[in-house]
Short mmCIF file of C-alpha atoms in Angstrom, two decimals:
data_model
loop_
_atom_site.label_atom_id
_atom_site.label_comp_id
_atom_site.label_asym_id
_atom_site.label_seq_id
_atom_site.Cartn_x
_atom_site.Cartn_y
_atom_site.Cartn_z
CA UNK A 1195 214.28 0.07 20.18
CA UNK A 1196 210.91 1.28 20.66
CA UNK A 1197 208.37 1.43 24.19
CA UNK A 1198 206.00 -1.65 22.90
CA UNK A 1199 209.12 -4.25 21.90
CA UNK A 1200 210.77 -3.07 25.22
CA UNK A 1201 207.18 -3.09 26.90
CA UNK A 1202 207.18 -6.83 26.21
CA UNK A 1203 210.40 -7.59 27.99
CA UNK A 1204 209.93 -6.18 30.59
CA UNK A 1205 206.47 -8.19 31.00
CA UNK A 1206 208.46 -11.32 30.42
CA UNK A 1207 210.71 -10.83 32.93
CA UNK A 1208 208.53 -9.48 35.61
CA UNK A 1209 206.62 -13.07 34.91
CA UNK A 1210 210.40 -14.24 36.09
CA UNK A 1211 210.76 -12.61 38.75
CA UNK A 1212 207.46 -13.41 40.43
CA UNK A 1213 208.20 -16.67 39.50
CA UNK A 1214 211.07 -17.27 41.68
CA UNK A 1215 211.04 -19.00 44.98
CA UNK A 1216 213.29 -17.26 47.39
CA UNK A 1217 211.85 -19.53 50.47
CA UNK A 1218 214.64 -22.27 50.82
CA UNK A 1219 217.30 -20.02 49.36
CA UNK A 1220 220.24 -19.21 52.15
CA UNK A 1221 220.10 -15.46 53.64
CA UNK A 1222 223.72 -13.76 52.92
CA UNK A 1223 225.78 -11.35 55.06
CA UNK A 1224 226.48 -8.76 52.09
CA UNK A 1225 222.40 -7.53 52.71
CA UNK A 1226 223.64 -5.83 56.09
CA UNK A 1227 225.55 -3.58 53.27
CA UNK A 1228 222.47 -2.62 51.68
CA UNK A 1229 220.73 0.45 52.80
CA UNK A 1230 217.37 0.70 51.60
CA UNK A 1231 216.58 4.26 52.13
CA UNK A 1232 220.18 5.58 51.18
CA UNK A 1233 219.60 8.45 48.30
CA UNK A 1234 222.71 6.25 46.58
CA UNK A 1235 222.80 3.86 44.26
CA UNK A 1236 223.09 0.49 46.10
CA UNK A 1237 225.76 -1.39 43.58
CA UNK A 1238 226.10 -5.20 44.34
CA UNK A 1239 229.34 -6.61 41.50
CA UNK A 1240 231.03 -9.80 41.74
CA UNK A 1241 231.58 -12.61 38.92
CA UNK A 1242 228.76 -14.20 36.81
CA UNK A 1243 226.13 -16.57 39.00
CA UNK A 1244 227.51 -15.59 42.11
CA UNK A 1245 223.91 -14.62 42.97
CA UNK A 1246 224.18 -10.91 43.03
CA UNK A 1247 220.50 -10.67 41.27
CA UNK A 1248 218.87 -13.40 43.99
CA UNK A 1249 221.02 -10.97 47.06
CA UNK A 1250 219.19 -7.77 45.78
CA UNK A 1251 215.65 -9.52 45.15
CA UNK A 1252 215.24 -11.24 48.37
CA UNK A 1253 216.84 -7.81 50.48
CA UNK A 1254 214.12 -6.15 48.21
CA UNK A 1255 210.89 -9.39 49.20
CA UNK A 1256 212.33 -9.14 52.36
CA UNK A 1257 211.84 -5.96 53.06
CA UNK A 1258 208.58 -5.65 51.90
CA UNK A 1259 209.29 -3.08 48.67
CA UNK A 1260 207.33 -3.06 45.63
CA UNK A 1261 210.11 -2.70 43.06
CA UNK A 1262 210.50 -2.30 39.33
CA UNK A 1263 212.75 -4.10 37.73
CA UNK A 1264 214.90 -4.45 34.02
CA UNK A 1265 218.09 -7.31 33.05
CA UNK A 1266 219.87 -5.81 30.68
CA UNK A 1267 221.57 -9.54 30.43
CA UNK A 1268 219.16 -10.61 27.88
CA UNK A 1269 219.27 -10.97 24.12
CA UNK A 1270 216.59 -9.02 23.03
CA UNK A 1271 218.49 -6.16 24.82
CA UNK A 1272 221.90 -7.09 23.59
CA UNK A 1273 222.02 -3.52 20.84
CA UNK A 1274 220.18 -1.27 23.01
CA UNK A 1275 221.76 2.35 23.31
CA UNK A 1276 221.84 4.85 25.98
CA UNK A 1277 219.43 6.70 23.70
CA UNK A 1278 216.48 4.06 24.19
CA UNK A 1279 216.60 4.21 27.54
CA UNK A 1280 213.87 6.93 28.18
CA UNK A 1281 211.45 4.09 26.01
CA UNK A 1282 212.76 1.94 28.90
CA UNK A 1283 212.00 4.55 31.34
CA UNK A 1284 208.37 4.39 29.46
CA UNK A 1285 207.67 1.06 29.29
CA UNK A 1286 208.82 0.44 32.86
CA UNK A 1287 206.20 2.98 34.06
CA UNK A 1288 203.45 1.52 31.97
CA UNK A 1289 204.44 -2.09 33.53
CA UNK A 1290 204.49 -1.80 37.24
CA UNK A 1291 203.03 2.19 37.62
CA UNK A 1292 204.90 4.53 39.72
CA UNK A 1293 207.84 3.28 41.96
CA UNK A 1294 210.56 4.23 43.68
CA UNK A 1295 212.57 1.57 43.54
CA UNK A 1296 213.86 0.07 40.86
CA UNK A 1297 216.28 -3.14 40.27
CA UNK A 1298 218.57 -3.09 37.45
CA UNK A 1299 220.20 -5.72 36.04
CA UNK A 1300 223.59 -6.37 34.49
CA UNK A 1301 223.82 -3.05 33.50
CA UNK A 1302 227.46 -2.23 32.82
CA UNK A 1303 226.12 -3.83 29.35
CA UNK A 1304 224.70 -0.46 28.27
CA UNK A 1305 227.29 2.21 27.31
CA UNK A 1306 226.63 5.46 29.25
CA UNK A 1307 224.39 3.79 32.09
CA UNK A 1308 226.11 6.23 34.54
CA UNK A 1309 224.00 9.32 33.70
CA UNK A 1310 220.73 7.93 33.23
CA UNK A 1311 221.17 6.47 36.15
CA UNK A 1312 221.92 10.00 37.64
CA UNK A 1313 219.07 11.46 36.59
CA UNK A 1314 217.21 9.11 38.21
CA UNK A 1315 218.69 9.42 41.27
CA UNK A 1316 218.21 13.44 40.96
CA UNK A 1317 214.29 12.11 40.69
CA UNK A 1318 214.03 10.28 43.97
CA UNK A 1319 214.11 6.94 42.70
CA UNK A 1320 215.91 4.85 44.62
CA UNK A 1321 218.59 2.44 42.99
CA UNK A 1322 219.66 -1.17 43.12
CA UNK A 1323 222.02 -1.93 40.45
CA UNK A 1324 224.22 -5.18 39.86
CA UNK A 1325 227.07 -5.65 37.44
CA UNK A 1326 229.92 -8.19 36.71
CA UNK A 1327 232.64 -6.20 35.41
CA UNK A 1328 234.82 -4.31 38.23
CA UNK A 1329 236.71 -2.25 36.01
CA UNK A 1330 234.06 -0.83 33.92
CA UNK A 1331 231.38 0.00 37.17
CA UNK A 1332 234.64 1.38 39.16
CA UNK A 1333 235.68 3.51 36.03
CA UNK A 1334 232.57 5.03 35.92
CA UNK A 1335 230.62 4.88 39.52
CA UNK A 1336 234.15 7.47 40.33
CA UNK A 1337 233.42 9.46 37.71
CA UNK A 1338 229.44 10.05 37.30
CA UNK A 1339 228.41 8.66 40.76
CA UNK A 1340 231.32 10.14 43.02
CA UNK A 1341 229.49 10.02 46.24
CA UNK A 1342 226.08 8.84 45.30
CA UNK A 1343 226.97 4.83 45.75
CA UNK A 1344 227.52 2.26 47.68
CA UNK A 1345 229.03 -0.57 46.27
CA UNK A 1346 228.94 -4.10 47.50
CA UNK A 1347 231.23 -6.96 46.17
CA UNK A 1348 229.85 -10.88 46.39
CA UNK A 1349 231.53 -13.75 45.85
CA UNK A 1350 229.98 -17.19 45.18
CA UNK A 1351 228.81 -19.14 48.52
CA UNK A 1352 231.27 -19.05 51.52
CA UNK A 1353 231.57 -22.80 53.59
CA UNK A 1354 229.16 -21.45 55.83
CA UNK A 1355 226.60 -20.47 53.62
CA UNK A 1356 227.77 -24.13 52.14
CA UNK A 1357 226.99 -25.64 55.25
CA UNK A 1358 223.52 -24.32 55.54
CA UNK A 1359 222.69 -25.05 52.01
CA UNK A 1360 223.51 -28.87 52.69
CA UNK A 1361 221.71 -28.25 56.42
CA UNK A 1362 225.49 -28.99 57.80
CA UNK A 1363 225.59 -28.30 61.73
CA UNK A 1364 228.11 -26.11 62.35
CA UNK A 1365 227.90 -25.56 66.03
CA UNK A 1366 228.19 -29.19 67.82
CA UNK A 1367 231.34 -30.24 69.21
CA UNK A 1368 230.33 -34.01 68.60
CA UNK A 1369 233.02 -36.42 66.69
CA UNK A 1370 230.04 -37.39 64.11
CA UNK A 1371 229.11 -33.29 63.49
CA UNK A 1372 232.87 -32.57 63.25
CA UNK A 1373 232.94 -35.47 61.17
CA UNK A 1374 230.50 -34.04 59.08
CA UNK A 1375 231.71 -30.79 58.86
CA UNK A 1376 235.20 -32.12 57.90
CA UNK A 1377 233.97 -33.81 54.56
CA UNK A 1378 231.92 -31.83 53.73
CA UNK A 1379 234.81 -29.31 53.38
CA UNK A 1380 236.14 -32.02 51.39
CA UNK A 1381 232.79 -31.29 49.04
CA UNK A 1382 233.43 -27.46 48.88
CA UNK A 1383 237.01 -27.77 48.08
CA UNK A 1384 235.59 -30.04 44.79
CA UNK A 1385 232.65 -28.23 44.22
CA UNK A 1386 233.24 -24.69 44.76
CA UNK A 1387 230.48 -22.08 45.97
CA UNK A 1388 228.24 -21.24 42.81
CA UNK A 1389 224.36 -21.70 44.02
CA UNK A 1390 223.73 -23.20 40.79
CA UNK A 1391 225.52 -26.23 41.26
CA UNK A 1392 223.68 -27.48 44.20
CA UNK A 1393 220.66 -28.55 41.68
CA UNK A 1394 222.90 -29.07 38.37
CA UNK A 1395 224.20 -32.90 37.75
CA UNK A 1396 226.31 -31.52 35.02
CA UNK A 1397 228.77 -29.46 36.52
CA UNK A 1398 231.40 -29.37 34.33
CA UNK A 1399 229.11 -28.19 31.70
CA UNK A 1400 227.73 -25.73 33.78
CA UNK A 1401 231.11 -24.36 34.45
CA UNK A 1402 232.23 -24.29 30.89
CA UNK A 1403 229.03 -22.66 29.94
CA UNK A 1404 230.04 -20.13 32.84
CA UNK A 1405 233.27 -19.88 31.24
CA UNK A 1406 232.75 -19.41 28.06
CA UNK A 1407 230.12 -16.70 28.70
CA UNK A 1408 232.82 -14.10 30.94
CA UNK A 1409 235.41 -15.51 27.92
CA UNK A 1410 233.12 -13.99 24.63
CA UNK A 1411 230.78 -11.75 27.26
CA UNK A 1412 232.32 -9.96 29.70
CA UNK A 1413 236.16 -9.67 28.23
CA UNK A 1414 236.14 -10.31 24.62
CA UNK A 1415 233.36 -8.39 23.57
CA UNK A 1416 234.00 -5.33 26.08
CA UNK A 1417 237.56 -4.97 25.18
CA UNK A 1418 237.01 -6.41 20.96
CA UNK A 1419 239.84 -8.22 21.44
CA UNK A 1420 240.61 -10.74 18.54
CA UNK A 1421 242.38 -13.55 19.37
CA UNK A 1422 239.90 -14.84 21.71
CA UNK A 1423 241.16 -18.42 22.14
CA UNK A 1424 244.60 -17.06 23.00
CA UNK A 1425 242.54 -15.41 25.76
CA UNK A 1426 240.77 -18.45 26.87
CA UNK A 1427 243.97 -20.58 26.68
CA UNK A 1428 245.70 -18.26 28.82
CA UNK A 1429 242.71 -18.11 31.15
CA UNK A 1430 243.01 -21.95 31.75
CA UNK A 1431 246.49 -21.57 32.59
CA UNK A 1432 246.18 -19.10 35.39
CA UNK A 1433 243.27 -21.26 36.36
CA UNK A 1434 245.61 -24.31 36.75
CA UNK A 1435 248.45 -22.54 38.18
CA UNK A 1436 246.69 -20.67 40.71
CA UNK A 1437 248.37 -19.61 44.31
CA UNK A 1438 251.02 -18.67 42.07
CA UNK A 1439 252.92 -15.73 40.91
CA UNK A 1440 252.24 -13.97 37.61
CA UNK A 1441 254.77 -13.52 35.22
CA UNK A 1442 254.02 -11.53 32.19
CA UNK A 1443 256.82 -12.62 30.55
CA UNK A 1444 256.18 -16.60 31.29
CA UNK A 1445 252.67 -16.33 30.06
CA UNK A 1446 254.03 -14.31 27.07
CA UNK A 1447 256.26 -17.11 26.03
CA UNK A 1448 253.97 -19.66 26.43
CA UNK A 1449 251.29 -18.68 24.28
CA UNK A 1450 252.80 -16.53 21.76
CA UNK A 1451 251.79 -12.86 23.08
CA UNK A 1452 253.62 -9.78 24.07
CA UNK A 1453 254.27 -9.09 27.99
CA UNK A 1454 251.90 -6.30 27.31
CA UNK A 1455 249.00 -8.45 26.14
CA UNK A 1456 249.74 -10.76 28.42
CA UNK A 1457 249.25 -8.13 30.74
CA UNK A 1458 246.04 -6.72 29.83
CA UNK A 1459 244.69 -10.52 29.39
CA UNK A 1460 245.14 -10.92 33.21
CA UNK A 1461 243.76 -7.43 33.99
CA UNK A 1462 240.53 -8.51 32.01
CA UNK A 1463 240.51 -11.87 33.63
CA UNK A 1464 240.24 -10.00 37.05
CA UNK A 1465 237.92 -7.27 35.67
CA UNK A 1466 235.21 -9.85 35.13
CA UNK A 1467 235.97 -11.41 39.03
CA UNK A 1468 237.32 -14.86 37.54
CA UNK A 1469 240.53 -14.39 39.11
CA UNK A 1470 241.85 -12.38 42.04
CA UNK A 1471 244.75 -10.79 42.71
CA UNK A 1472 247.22 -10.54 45.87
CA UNK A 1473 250.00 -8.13 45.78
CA UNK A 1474 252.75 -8.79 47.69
CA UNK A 1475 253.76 -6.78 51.38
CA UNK A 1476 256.64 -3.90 50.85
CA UNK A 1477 256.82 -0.70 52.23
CA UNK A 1478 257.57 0.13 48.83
CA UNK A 1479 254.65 0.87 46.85
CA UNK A 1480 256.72 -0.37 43.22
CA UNK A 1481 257.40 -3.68 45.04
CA UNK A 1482 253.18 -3.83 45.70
CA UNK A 1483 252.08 -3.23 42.36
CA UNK A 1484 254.98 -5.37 40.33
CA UNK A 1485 254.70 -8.44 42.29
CA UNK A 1486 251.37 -10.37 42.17
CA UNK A 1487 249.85 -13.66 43.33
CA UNK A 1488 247.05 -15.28 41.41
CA UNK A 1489 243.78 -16.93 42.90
CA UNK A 1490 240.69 -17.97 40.91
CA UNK A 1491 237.36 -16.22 42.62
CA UNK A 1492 236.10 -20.14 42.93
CA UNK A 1493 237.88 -23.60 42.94
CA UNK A 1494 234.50 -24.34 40.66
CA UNK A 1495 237.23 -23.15 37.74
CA UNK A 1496 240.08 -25.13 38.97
CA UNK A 1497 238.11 -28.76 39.55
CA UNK A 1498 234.95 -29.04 37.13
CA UNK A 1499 236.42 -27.95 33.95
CA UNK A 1500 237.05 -30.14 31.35
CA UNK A 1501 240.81 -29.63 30.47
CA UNK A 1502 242.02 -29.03 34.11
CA UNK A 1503 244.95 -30.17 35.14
CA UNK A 1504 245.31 -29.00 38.96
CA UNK A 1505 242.86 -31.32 40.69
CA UNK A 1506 244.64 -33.09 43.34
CA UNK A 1507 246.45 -30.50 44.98
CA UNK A 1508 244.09 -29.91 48.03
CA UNK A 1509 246.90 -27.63 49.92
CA UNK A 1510 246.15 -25.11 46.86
CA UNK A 1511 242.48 -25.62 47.22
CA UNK A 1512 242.82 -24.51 51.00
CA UNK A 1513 244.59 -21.67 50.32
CA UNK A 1514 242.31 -20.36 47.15
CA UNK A 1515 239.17 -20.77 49.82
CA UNK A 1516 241.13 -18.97 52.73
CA UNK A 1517 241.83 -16.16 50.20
CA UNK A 1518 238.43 -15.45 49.23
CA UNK A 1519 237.30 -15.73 52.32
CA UNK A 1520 239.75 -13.10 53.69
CA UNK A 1521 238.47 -10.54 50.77
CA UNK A 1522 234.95 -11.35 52.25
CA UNK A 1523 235.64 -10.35 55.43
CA UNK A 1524 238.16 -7.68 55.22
CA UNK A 1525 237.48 -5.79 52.34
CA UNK A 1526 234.04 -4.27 53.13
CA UNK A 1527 236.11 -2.75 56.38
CA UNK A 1528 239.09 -1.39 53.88
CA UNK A 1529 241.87 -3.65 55.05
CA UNK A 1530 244.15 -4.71 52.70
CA UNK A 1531 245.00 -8.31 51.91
CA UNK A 1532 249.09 -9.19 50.85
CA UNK A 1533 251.23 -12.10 50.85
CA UNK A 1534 254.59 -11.63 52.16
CA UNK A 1535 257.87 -13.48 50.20
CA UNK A 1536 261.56 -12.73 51.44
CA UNK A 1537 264.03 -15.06 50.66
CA UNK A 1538 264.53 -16.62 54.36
CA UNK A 1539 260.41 -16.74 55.05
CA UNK A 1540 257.43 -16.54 53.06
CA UNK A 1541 253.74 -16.50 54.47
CA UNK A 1542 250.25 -16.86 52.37
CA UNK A 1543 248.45 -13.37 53.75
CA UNK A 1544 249.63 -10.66 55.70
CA UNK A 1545 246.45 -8.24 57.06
CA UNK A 1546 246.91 -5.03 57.00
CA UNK A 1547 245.13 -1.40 57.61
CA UNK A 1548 246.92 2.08 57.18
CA UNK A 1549 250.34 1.00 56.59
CA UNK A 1550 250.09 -1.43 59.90
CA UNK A 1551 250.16 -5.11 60.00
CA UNK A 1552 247.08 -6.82 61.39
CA UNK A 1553 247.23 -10.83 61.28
CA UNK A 1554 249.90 -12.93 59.48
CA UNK A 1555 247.79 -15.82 58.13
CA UNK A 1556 249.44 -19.14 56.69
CA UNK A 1557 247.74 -22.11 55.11
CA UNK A 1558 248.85 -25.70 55.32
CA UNK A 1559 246.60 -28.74 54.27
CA UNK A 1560 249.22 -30.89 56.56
CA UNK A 1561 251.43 -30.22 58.94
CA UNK A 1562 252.21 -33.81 60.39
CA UNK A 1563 255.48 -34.48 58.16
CA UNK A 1564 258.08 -32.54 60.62
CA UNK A 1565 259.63 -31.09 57.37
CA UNK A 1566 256.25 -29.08 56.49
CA UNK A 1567 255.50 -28.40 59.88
CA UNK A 1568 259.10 -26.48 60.63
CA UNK A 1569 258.50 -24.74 57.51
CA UNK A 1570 255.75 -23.02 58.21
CA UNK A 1571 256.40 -22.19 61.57
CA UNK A 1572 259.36 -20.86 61.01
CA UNK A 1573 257.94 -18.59 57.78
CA UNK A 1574 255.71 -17.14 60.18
CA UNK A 1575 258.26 -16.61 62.88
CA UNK A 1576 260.36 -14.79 60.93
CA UNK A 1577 257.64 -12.64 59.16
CA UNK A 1578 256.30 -11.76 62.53
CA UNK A 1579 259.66 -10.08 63.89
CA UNK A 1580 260.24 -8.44 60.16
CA UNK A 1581 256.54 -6.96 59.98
CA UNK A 1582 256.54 -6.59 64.04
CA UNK A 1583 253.36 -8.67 64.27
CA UNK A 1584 252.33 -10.76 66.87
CA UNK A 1585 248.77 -12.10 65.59
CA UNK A 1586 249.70 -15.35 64.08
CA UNK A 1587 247.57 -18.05 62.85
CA UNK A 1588 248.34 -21.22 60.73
CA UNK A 1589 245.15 -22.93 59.28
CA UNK A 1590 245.23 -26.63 58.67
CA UNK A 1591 242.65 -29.05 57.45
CA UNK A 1592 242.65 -30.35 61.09
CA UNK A 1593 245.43 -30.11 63.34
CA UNK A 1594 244.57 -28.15 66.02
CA UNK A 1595 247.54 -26.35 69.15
CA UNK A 1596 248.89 -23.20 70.52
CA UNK A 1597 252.75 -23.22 69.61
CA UNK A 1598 254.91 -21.42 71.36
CA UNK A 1599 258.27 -20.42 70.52
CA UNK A 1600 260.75 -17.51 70.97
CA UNK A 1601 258.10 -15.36 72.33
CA UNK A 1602 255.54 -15.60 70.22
CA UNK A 1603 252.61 -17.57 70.02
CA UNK A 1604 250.95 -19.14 66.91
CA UNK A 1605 247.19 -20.49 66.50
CA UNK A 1606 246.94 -23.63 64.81
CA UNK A 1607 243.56 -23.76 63.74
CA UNK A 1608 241.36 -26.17 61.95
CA UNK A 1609 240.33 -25.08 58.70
CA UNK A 1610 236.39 -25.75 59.63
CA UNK A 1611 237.12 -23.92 62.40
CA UNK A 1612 238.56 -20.97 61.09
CA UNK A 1613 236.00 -20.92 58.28
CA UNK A 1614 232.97 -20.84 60.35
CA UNK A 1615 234.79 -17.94 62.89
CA UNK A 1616 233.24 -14.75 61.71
#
């Protein structure tokens, strides 16, 4: 591809970018993670419209930088090779001058990114790079940018950054801004996090359109796998059977693949952040990587597709948004996130950090029926003298107590609550 076709790209989508409106947009926690004069490459990944492009713009605005900037997530860009990019280089220079910043785009869709982006590194220039494939920027940030990144995971909108997107109060203790807060929880359990959605009336179609492109985009294409409708079949399933274990074999069966395909069809699946995974607690590190939990990255996947068949159970929905939210907040501190299954307990998330247990964490929708209730007090109980933990917390939709019981003491916690707790 030559400097004047790639010269009028770039012109088109600078006219984009000055285009866009950042004003009523909601500010996001992942920017305190960005470190504008860091001589590393500041890399923001997470699934498709999550907003990773809008996170690095408006850090960039924000700041006051004059930035250059290229999305490789276009069309007219779809057969580039790493040997155009110096035309790139070119044209960008001719477009906006000299910088030294520049904003790159989706860029795990050019093979051998790594060591251009190297070299201009080595030149001063300072970096901002997004990408929505965790497997391919991991693979390759470790070995061409070992110690020259700093990389950033975002997830679609939290219920706080929900909240402030519908102008939700989230600090009165009054019964109609409790009230408030309560449904519209109900609203994020539906409609999930994606920023789009707040100004699309066709969600569904938005979703399947989101879909469709990490399907053929970000997995099928990547990894030239053939049987792409076995892929998307068994994506659908996971979707709908989420808070779940995965079975290779199960999946397998179901749909007509090996264990190993089946296998490499969920890696993908995570790869391109539409699901997450949650090993489960053992001291033994074959235990942790053999048993696994499934969670989509947004309940967007489990409620506005079209051939769904999970959309009443709101208990799951809790859990899925607890999850997330966990990998939010303790992942950028490297803690580790498990679920913890024995057969006389079982709780949703165990926190841990070097080996030691943090927080036990279970998730009820409703704990009025005495049944439920026992059951997961005593899971927790029991986990807590196994694991030697004391820090116990069961989150609810809205019960709210201290229980105590043989010596230990469990927070019962709202789910709003708990949510909005930082």
């Amino acid at each position: 591809m030559n400097t004047q076709r790639l010269l009028s790209i770039i012109a088109d989508q600078r006219e984009e970018l000055l285009a866009n409106d950042y004003s009523k947009l909601c500010p996001r926690p992942e920017e305190s993670q960005l470190d504008l004069e860091s001589n590393r490459a500041q890399v923001v990944i997470g699934v498709r419209r999550c907003g990773k492009s809008t996170l690095c713009e408006m850090f960039l605005k924000q700041k006051g930088i004059e930035f250059a900037y290229v999305n490789f997530d276009d069309d007219r860009m779809e057969n580039m090779k790493v040997s155009d990019l110096d035309h790139l280089l070119e044209a960008l220079y001719m477009t906006y001058g000299g910088f030294r910043y520049l904003f790159i785009d989706e860029i795990q869709n050019i093979d051998g990114w790594p060591l251009f982006a190297n070299r201009l590194l080595r030149q001063k220039i300072h970096l901002f790079i997004t990408g929505s494939n965790s497997k391919l920027l991991s693979k390759e940030l470790s070995t061409h940018l070992t110690g020259r990144n700093n990389k950033v995971e975002l997830y679609p909108f939290s219920f706080s950054e929900f909240c402030t997107m519908k102008n939700i109060d989230t600090v009165s203790l009054s019964t109609k801004a409790k009230g408030l807060r309560k449904r519209t929880l109900h609203e994020y359990l539906q409609q999930g996090g994606f920023p789009e959605l707040f100004n699309e009336s066709n969600r569904i179609g938005y979703i399947n359109g989101l879909l469709d492109a990490i399907i053929k985009n970000d997995i099928a294409k990547r990894f030239k796998i053939r049987n792409v409708e076995a892929l998307r079949r068994i994506a659908a399933y996971l979707a709908d059977n989420y808070c779940q274990e995965f079975v290779a074999k199960t999946v397998g069966e179901l749909f007509g693949v090996s264990n190993h395909t089946a296998e490499n069809y969920y890696s993908y699946l995570k790869e391109a952040f539409l699901l997450v995974g949650v090993n489960k607690f053992s001291y033994k590190s074959k235990d942790r990587v053999r048993n696994e939990k499934v969670y989509v990255v947004d309940t967007a996947f489990v409620t506005e597709r079209n051939d769904t068949f999970s959309l009443e159970n709101l208990g799951w929905k809790l859990e899925n948004i607890v999850c997330i939210e966990l990998m939010r907040r303790y992942k950028p501190l490297f803690y580790n996130v498990f679920y913890y299954k024995e057969a006389s307990s079982q709780v949703d998330f165990v926190i841990a950090k070097d080996g030691n247990v943090k927080e036990l964490i279970q998730v009820s929708y409703d704990i009025s029926i005495e049944k439920t209730r026992n059951r997961e007090i005593r899971g927790l109980m029991n986990a807590a003298k196994k694991l030697k933990c004391n820090n116990l917390t069961l989150v609810t939709f809205e019960e709210q107590e201290t229980v105590e019981e043989n010596g230990y003491s469990i927070n019962v916690i709202p789910a709003t609550e708990w949510l909005l707790t930082s």
